[in-house]
Coordinates of C-alpha atoms and ligand atoms in Angstrom, one line a residue:
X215 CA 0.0 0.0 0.0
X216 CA 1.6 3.1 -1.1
X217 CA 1.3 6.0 1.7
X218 CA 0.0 9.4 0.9
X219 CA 3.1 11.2 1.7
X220 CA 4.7 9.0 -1.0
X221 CA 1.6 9.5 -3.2
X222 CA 1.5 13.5 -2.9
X223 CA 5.1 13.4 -3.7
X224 CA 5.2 11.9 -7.0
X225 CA 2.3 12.4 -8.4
X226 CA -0.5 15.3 -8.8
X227 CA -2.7 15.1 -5.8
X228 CA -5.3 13.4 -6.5
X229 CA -9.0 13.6 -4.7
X230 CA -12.2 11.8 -4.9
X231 CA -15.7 13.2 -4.7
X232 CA -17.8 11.1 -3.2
X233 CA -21.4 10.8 -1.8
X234 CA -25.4 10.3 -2.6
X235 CA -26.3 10.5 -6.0
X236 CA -28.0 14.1 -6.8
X237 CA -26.1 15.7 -3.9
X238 CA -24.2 17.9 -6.3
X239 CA -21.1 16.5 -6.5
X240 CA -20.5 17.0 -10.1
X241 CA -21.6 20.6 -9.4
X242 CA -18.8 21.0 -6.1
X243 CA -15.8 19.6 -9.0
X244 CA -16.4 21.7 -11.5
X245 CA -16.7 25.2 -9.2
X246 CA -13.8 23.6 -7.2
X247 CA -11.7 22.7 -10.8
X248 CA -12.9 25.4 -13.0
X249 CA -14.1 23.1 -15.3
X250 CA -17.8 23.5 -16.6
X251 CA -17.5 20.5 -18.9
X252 CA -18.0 18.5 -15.8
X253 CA -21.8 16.9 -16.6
X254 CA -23.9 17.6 -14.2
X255 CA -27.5 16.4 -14.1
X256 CA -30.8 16.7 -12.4
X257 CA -31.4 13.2 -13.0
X258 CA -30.1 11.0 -10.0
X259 CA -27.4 8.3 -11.2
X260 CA -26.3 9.6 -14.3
X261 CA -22.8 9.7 -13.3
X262 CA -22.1 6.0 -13.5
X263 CA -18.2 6.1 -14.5
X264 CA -15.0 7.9 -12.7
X265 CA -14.0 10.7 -14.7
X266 CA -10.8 12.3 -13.6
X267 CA -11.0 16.6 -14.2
X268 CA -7.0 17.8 -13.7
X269 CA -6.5 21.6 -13.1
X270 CA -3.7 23.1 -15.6
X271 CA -1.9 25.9 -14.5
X272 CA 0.4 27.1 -17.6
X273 CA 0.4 23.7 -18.9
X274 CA 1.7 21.9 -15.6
X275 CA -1.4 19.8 -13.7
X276 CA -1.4 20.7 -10.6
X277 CA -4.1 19.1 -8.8
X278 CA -6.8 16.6 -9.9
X279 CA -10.5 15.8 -8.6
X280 CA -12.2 12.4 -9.9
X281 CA -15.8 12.7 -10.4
X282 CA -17.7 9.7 -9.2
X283 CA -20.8 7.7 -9.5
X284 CA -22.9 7.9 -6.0
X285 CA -23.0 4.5 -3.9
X286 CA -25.4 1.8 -4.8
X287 CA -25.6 -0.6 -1.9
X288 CA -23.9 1.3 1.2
X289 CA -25.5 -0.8 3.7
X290 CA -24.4 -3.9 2.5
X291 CA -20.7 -2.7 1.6
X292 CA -20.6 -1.3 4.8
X293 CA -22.0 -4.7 6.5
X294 CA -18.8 -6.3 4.2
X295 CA -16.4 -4.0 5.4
X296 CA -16.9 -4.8 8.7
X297 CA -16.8 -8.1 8.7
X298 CA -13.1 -7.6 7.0
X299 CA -10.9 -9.2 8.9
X300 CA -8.0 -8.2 7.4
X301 CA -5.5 -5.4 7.1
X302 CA -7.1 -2.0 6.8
X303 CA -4.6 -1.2 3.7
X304 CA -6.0 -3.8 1.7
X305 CA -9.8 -3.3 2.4
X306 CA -10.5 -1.8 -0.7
X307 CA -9.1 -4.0 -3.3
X308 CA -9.9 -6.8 -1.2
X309 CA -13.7 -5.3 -1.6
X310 CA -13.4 -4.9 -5.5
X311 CA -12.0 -8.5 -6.0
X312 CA -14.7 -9.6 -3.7
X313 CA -17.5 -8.0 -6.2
X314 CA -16.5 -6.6 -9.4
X315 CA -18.2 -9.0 -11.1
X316 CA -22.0 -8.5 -9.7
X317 CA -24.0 -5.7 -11.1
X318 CA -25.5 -5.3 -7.4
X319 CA -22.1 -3.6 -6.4
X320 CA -21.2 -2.1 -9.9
X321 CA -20.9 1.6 -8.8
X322 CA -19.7 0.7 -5.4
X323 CA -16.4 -1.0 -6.9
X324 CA -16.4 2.1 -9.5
X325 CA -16.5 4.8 -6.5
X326 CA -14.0 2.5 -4.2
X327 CA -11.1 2.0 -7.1
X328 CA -9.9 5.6 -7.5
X329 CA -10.0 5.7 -3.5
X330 CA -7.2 3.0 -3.3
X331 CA -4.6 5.8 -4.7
X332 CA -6.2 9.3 -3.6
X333 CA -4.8 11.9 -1.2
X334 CA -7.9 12.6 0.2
X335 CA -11.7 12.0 -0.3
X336 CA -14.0 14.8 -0.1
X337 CA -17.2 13.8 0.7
X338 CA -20.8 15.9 -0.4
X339 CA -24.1 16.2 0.9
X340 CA -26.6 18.3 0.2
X341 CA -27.1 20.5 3.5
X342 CA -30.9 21.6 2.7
X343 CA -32.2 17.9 3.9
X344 CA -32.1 15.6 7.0
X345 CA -29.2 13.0 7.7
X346 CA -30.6 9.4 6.6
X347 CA -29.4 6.3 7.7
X348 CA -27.7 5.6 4.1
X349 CA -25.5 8.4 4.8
X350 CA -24.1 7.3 8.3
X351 CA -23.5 4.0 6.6
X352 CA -21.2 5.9 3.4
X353 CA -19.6 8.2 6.2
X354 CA -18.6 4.8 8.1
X355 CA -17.3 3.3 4.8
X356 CA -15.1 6.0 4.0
X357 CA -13.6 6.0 7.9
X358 CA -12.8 2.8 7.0
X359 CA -11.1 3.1 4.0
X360 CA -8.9 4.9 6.2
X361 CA -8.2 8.1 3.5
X362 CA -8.0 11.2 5.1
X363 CA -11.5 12.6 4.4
X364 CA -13.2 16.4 4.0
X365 CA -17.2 16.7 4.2
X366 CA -19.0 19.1 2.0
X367 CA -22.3 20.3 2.4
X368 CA -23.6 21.9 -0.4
X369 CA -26.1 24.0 0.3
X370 CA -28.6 23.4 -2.2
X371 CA -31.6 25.5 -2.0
X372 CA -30.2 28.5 0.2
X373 CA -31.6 27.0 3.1
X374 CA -29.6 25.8 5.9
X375 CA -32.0 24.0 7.9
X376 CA -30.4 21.2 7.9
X377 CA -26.6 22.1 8.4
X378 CA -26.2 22.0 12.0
X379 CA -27.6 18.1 12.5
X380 CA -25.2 17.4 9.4
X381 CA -22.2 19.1 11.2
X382 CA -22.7 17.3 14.5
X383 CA -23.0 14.1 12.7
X384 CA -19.5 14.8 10.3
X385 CA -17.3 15.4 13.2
X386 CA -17.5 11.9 14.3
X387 CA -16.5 10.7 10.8
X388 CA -14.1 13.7 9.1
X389 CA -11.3 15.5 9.8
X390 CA -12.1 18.7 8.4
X391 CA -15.9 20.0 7.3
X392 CA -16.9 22.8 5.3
X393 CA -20.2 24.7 3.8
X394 CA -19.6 25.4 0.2
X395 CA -22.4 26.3 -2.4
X396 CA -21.1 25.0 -5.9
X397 CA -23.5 27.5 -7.3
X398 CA -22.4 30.9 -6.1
X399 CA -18.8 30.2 -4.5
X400 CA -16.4 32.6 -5.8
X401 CA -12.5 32.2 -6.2
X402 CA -12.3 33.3 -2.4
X403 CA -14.3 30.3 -1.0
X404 CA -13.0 27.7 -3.7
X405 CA -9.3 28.9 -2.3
X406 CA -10.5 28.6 1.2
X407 CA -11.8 25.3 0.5
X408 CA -8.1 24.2 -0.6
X409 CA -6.8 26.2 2.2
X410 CA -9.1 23.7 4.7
X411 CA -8.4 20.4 2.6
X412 CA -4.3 20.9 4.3
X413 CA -5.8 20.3 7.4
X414 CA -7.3 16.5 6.4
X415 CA -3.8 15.3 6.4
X416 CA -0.6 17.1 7.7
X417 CA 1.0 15.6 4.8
X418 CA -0.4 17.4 2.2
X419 CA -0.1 20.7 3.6
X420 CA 3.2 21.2 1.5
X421 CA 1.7 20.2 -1.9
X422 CA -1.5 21.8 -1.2
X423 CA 0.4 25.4 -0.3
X424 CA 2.2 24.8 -4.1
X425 CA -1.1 24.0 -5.3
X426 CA -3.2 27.4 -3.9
X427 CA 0.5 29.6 -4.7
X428 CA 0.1 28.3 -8.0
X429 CA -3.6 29.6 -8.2
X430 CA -3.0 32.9 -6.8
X431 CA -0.6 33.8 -9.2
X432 CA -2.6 32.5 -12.4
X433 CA -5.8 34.3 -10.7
X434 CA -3.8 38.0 -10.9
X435 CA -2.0 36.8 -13.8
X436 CA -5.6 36.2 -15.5
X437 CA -6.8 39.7 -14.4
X438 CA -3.8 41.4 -15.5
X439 CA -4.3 39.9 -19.0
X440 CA -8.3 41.1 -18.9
X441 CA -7.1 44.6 -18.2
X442 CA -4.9 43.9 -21.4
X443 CA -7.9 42.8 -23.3
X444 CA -10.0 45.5 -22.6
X445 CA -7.2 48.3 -22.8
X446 CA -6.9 47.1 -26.4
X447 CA -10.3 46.4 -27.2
X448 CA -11.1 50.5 -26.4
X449 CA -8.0 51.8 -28.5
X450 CA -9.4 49.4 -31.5
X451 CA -12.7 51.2 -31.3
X452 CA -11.9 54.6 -30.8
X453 CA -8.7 54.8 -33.2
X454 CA -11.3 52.9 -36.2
X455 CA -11.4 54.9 -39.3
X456 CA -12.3 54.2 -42.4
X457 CA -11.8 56.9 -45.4
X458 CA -14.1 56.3 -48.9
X459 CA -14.7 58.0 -52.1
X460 CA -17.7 59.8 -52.4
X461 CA -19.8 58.3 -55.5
X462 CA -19.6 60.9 -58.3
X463 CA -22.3 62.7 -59.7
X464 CA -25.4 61.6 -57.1
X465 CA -24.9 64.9 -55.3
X466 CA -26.0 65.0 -51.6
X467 CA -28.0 61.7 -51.8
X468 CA -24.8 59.5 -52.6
X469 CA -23.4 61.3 -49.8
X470 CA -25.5 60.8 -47.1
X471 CA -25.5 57.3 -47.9
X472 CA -22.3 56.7 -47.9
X473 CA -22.0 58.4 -44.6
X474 CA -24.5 55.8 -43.1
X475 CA -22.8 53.1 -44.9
X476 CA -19.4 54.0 -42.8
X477 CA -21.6 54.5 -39.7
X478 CA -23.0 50.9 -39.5
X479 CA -19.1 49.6 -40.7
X480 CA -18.2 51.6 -37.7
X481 CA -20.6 50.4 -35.0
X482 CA -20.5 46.6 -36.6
X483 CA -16.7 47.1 -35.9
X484 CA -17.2 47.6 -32.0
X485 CA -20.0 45.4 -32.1
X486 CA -17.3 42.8 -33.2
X487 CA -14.5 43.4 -31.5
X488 CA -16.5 43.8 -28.0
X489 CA -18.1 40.3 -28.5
X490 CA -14.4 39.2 -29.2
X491 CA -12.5 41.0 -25.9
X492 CA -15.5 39.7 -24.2
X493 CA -15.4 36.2 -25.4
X494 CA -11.1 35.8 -25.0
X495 CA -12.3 36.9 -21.1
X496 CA -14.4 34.1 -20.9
X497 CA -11.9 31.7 -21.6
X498 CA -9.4 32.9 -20.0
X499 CA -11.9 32.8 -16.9
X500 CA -12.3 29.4 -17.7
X501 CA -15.5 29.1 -19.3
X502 CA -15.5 27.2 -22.6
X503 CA -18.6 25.3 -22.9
X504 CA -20.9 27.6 -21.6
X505 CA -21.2 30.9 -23.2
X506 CA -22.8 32.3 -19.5
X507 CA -25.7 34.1 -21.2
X508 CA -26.2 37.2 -19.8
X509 CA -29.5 37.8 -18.2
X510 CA -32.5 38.9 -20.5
X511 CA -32.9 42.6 -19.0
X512 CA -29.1 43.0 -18.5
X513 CA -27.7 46.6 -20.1
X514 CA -25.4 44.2 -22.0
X515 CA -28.1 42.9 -23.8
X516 CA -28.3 46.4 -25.1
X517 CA -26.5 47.7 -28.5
X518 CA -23.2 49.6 -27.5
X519 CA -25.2 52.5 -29.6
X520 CA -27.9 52.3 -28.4
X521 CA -30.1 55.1 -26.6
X522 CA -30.6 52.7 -23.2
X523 CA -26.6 52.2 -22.9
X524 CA -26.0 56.0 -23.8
X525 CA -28.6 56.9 -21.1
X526 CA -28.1 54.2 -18.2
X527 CA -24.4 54.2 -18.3
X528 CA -23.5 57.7 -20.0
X529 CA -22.1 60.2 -17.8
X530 CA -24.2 62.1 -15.1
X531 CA -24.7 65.6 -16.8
X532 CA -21.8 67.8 -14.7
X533 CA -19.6 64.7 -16.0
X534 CA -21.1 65.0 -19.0
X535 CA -20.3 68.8 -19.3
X536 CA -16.5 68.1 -17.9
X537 CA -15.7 65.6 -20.4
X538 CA -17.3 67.9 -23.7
X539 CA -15.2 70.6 -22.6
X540 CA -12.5 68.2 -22.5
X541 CA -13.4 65.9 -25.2
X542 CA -14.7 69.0 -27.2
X543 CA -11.5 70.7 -27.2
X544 CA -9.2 67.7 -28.1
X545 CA -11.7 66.9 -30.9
X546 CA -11.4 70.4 -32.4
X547 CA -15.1 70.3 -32.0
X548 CA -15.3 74.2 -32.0
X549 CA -13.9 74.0 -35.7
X550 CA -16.7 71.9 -36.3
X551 CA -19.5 73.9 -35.5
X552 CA -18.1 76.8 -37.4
X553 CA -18.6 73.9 -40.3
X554 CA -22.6 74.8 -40.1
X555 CA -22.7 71.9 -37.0
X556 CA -21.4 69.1 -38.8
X557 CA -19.8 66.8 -37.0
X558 CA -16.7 65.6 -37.1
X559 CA -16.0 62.2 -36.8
X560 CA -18.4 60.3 -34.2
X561 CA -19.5 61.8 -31.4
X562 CA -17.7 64.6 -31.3
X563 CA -20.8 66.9 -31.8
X564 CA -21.6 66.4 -28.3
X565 CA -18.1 67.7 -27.4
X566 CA -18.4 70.1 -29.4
X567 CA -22.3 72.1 -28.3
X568 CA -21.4 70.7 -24.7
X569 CA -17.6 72.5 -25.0
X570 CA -20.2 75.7 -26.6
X571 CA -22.7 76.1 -24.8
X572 CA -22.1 74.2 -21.2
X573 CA -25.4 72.2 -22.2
X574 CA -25.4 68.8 -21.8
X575 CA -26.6 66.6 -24.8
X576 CA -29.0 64.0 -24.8
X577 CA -28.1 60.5 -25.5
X578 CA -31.3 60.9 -28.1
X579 CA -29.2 63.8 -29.9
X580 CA -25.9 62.2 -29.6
X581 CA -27.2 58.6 -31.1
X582 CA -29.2 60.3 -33.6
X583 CA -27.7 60.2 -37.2
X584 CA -27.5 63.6 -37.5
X585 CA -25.0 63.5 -35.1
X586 CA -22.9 61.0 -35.7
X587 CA -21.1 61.4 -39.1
X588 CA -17.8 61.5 -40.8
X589 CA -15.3 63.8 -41.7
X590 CA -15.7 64.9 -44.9
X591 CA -12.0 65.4 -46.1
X592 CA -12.9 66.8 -49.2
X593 CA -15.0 67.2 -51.7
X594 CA -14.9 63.6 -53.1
X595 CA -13.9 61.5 -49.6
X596 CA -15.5 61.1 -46.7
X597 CA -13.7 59.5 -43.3
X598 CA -15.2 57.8 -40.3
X599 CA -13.2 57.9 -37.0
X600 CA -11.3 58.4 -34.5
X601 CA -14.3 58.8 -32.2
X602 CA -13.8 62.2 -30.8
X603 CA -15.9 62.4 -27.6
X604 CA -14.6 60.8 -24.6
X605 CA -17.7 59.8 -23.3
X606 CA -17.9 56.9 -25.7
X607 CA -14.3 55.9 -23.4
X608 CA -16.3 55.3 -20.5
X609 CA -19.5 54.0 -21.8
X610 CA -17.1 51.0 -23.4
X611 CA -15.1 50.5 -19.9
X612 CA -18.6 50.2 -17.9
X613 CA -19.7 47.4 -20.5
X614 CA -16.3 45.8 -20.0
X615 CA -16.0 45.9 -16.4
X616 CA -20.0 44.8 -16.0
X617 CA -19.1 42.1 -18.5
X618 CA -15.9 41.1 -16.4
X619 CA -18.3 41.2 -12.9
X620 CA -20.5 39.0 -14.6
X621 CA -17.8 36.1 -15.5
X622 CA -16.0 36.3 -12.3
X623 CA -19.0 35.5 -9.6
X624 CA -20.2 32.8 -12.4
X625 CA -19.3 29.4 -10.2
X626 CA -18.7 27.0 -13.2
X627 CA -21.1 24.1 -11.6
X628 CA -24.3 26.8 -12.1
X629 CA -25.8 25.9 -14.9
X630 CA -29.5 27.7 -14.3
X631 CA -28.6 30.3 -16.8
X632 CA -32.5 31.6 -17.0
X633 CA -32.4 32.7 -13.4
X634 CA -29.1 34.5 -13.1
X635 CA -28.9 37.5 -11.2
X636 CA -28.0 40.5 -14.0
X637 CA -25.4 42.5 -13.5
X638 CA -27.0 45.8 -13.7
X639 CA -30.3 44.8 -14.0
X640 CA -32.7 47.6 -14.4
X641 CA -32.3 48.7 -10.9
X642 CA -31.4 52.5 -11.1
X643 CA -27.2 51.3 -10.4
X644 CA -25.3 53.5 -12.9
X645 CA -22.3 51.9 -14.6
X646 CA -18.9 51.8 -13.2
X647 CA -17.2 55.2 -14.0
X648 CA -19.7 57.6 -12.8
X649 CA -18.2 57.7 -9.3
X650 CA -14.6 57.9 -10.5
X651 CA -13.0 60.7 -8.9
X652 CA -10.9 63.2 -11.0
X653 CA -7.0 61.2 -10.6
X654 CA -9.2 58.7 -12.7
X655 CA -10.4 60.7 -15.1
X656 CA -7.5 62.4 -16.1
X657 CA -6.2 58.7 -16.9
X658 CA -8.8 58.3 -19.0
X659 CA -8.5 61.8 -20.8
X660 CA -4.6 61.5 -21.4
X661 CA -5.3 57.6 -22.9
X662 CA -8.1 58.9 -25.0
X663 CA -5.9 62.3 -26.3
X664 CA -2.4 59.8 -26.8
X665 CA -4.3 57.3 -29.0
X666 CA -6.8 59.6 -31.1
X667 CA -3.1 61.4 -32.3
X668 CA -2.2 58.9 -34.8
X669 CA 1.5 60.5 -35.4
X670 CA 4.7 59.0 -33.9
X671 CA 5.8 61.7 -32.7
X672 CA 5.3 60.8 -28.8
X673 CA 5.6 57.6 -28.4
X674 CA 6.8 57.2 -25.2
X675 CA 4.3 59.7 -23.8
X676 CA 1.4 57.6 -25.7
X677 CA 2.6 53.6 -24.2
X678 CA 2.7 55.7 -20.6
X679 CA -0.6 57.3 -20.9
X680 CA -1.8 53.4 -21.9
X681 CA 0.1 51.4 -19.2
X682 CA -1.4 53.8 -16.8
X683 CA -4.6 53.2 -18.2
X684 CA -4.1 49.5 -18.0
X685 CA -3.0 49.6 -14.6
X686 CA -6.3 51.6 -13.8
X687 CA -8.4 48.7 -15.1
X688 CA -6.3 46.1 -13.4
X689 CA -7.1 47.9 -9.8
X690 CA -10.7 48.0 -11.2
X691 CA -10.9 44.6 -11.6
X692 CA -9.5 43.7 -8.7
X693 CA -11.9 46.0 -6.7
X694 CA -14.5 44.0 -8.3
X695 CA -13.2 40.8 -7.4
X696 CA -13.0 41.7 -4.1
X697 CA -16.5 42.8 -3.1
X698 CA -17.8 40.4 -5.5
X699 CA -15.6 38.0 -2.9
X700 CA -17.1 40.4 0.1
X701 CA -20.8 39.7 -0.7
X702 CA -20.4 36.2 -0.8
X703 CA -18.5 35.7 2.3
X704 CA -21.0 34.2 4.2
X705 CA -22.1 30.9 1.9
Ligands
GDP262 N1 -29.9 25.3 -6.5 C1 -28.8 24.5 -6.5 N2 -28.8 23.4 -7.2 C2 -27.8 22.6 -7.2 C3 -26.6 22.8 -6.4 N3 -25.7 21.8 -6.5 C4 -26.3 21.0 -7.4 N4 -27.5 21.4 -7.8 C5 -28.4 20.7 -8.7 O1 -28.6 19.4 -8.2 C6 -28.6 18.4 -9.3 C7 -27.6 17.4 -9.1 O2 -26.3 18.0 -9.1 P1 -25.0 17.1 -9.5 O3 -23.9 18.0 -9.2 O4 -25.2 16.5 -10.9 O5 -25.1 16.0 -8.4 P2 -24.3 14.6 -8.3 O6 -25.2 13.5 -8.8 O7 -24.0 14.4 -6.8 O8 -23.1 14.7 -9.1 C8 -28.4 19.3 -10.5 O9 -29.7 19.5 -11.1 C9 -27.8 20.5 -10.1 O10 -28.1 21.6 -10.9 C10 -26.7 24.1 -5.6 O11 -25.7 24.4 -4.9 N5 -27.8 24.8 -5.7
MG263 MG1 -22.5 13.6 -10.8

């Protein structure tokens, strides 16, 4: 019988997940791993077969869970094990020879095998019902496989009822026990988790330190990269341009369509390359088969141009008047204005009359295609882009931090997508950047100015003004990792 310290030292850790059918356990792996290819089913029994889920950390597994099926016959396995008379390290493959070939014990022998070799067994039950006497007989089972052993209780329907009977009935049998709900628990309480598996075995306290050290790191290392992705996302959108010839001869007609023409390019453009930032954030958060749909009335749902976005997340009017003087002045908006109000590029109009007249603009004037135009560089050519008013900045960070929110607190083993909580639902909670304070805004307004100025002339100026930038959305993540950590604390 190899021991656990020699098993922890060679090998990838390696724990089982055991209990009742329909207790969650599929759902406790794949928050606990990551891994939301893990099946999980509201059908009892599905599970039939060990699966093995491994957690890769920069291509290096560092820790693996194996998934199992839920015991068919504990009473009688148990009455067996009891009866064994001999060594406790050879009760379980004694068991298996004993009955892998009747059906009666088919998923007993399939849930006992991967035990023979594991570091640990974590056990799960689901904490909103009473203890029956199936369950003492599993608990006694795995004391005497003589693993070191974790309870979960997964608290199923947000009720805890149940959880005190279930703890007083654990500590006879485990060494450690913990409340964790597979549906909600953030990276705090799956790290915590870890943090509370050390204490099953003094043994695997070493491997399991590498193992959360290892997580740590890759959790920063994956926000630091989303900060990346957005950063780069909002210097695709507002440095877009696109110039094209005027079709000769059609007068003002061939004009204005054309002028819509490189309006929709434009707004398909973000359209795009948001759903892309977006969806490289999903992955790198771990999310591959599910697409975690956001909510129905979420503001995501909404078009980036659209009136809802420009009105729920647009800047409060003082902001509003702030950033058009700002905005305004950098887009040369005054110029425009003496051009008979045309606009140019997108958005700047608003710069512009705000920068004029101190009057803030309505998301219906802004949006409307009146206002949102190209450049005309001549008589024959017409250019879309940059986008000259900074409020479009801010309107693109809110989506991408709500989107970010929204993929961080999603546990992979939740898989009720039609009753997910929306991230700024139509609750009166205005987008991210209203509250920033002015340090954060002049971030914003020297990123904006260094990457609408398409010379080389500063370059070193321009990649300061965007690491800073990037750096602000890093903290801003992390801010939202942590409360999002905060409000969950107590499940
Ligand atoms: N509401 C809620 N449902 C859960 C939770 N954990 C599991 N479930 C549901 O319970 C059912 C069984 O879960 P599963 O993980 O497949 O259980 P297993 O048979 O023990 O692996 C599925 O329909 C899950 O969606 C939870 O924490 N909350
Ligand atoms: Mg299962």
């Amino acid at each position: 019988m190899i021991s656990v310290v020699e098993t922890v030292k060679n090998r990838v850790p390696e724990f089982v997940i055991a209990g009742h059918p329909n207790e969650g356990k599929s759902s406790v792996l794949s928050t606990l791993a990551e891994d939301d290819s893990v099946r999980i089913s509201p059908v009892p029994g599905e599970t039939r077969e060990c699966r093995s889920f491994p957690v890769i950390i920069d291509g290096d597994e560092i820790i693996r869970f194996i998934d199992t099926p839920g015991f068919q016959n504990p009473r009688r396995t148990l009455q067996w094990m009891k009866s064994y008379a001999g060594p406790d390290t050879t009760i379980i493959p004694e068991f298996i020879k004993a009955h892998r070939d009747d059906p009666a014990f088919r998923d007993d022998c399939a849930l006992l095998s991967p035990m023979a070799n594991a570091a640990g067994i974590i056990f799960v039950v689901d904490g909103s019902r009473p203890i029956r006497a199936n369950d003492r007989a599993e608990m006694e089972i795995l004391r005497l496989t003589g693993k070191p052993r974790m309870a979960v209780i997964n608290s199923k329907q947000d009720e805890n009822a149940w959880i005190e009977s279930w703890q007083h009935e654990f500590r006879k049998h485990f060494n450690s026990i913990r409340v964790f709900n597979s549906c909600k628990a953030t990276y705090s309480r799956r790290i915590e988790l870890l943090e509370s598996l050390k204490s099953i075995d003094q043994d695997l306290a070493g491997t399991l330190d590498t193992v959360i050290r290892a997580i740590r790191k890759d959790w920063t290392a994956r926000r630091e990269h989303s900060a990346e992705i957005i950063t780069r996302l909002i210097r695709d959108i507002i440095t877009f341009q696109k110039e094209a010839e005027i079709p000769a001869g059609r007068g003002k007609t061939a004009e204005k369509a054309l002028r819509q023409k490189l309006l929709e390019e434009y707004q398909a453009f973000a359209r795009n390359a948001e759903q892309r930032a977006f969806k490289r954030i999903r992955n790198l958060y771990r999310h591959n088969v599910f697409n975690c749909t956001l909510p129905e009335h979420s503001i995501l749902q909404q078009d980036i141009f659209s009136k809802k976005t420009w009105e729920f997340l647009g800047l409060s009017r003082k902001q509003l008047i702030v950033a058009g003087a700002i905005g305004g002045a950098a887009a040369g908006a005054a110029v425009d204005l003496g051009h008979g109000g045309l606009s140019m590029g997108l958005f700047s109009a608003a710069g512009g009359i705000i920068g004029a007249t101190g009057t803030a603009l309505k998301a219906r004037d802004i949006l409307s295609g009146s206002r949102i135009l190209g450049i005309k560089l001549d008589r024959h050519r017409l250019r879309i882009g940059p986008a000259s008013n900074i409020q479009l900045l801010y309107i693109l960070i809110d989506r991408a931090l709500i989107y970010y929110r929204h993929i961080i607190t999603w546990a992979h083993g939740r898989r009720d997508y039609e009753n997910a909580p929306s991230p700024m639902s139509n609750t009166a909670e205005p987008g991210f950047t209203t509250g920033w304070d002015r340090s954060r805004q002049s971030i914003c307004e020297k990123f904006f100015d260094s990457i609408r100025k398409h010379s080389g002339e500063d370059k070193d100026h321009a990649a300061e003004a965007e690491r800073a930038f990037t750096r602000m959305i890093s903290e801003c993540l992390d801010k939202i990792s942590r409360e999002e950590d905060g409000e969950n604390q107590n499940l």
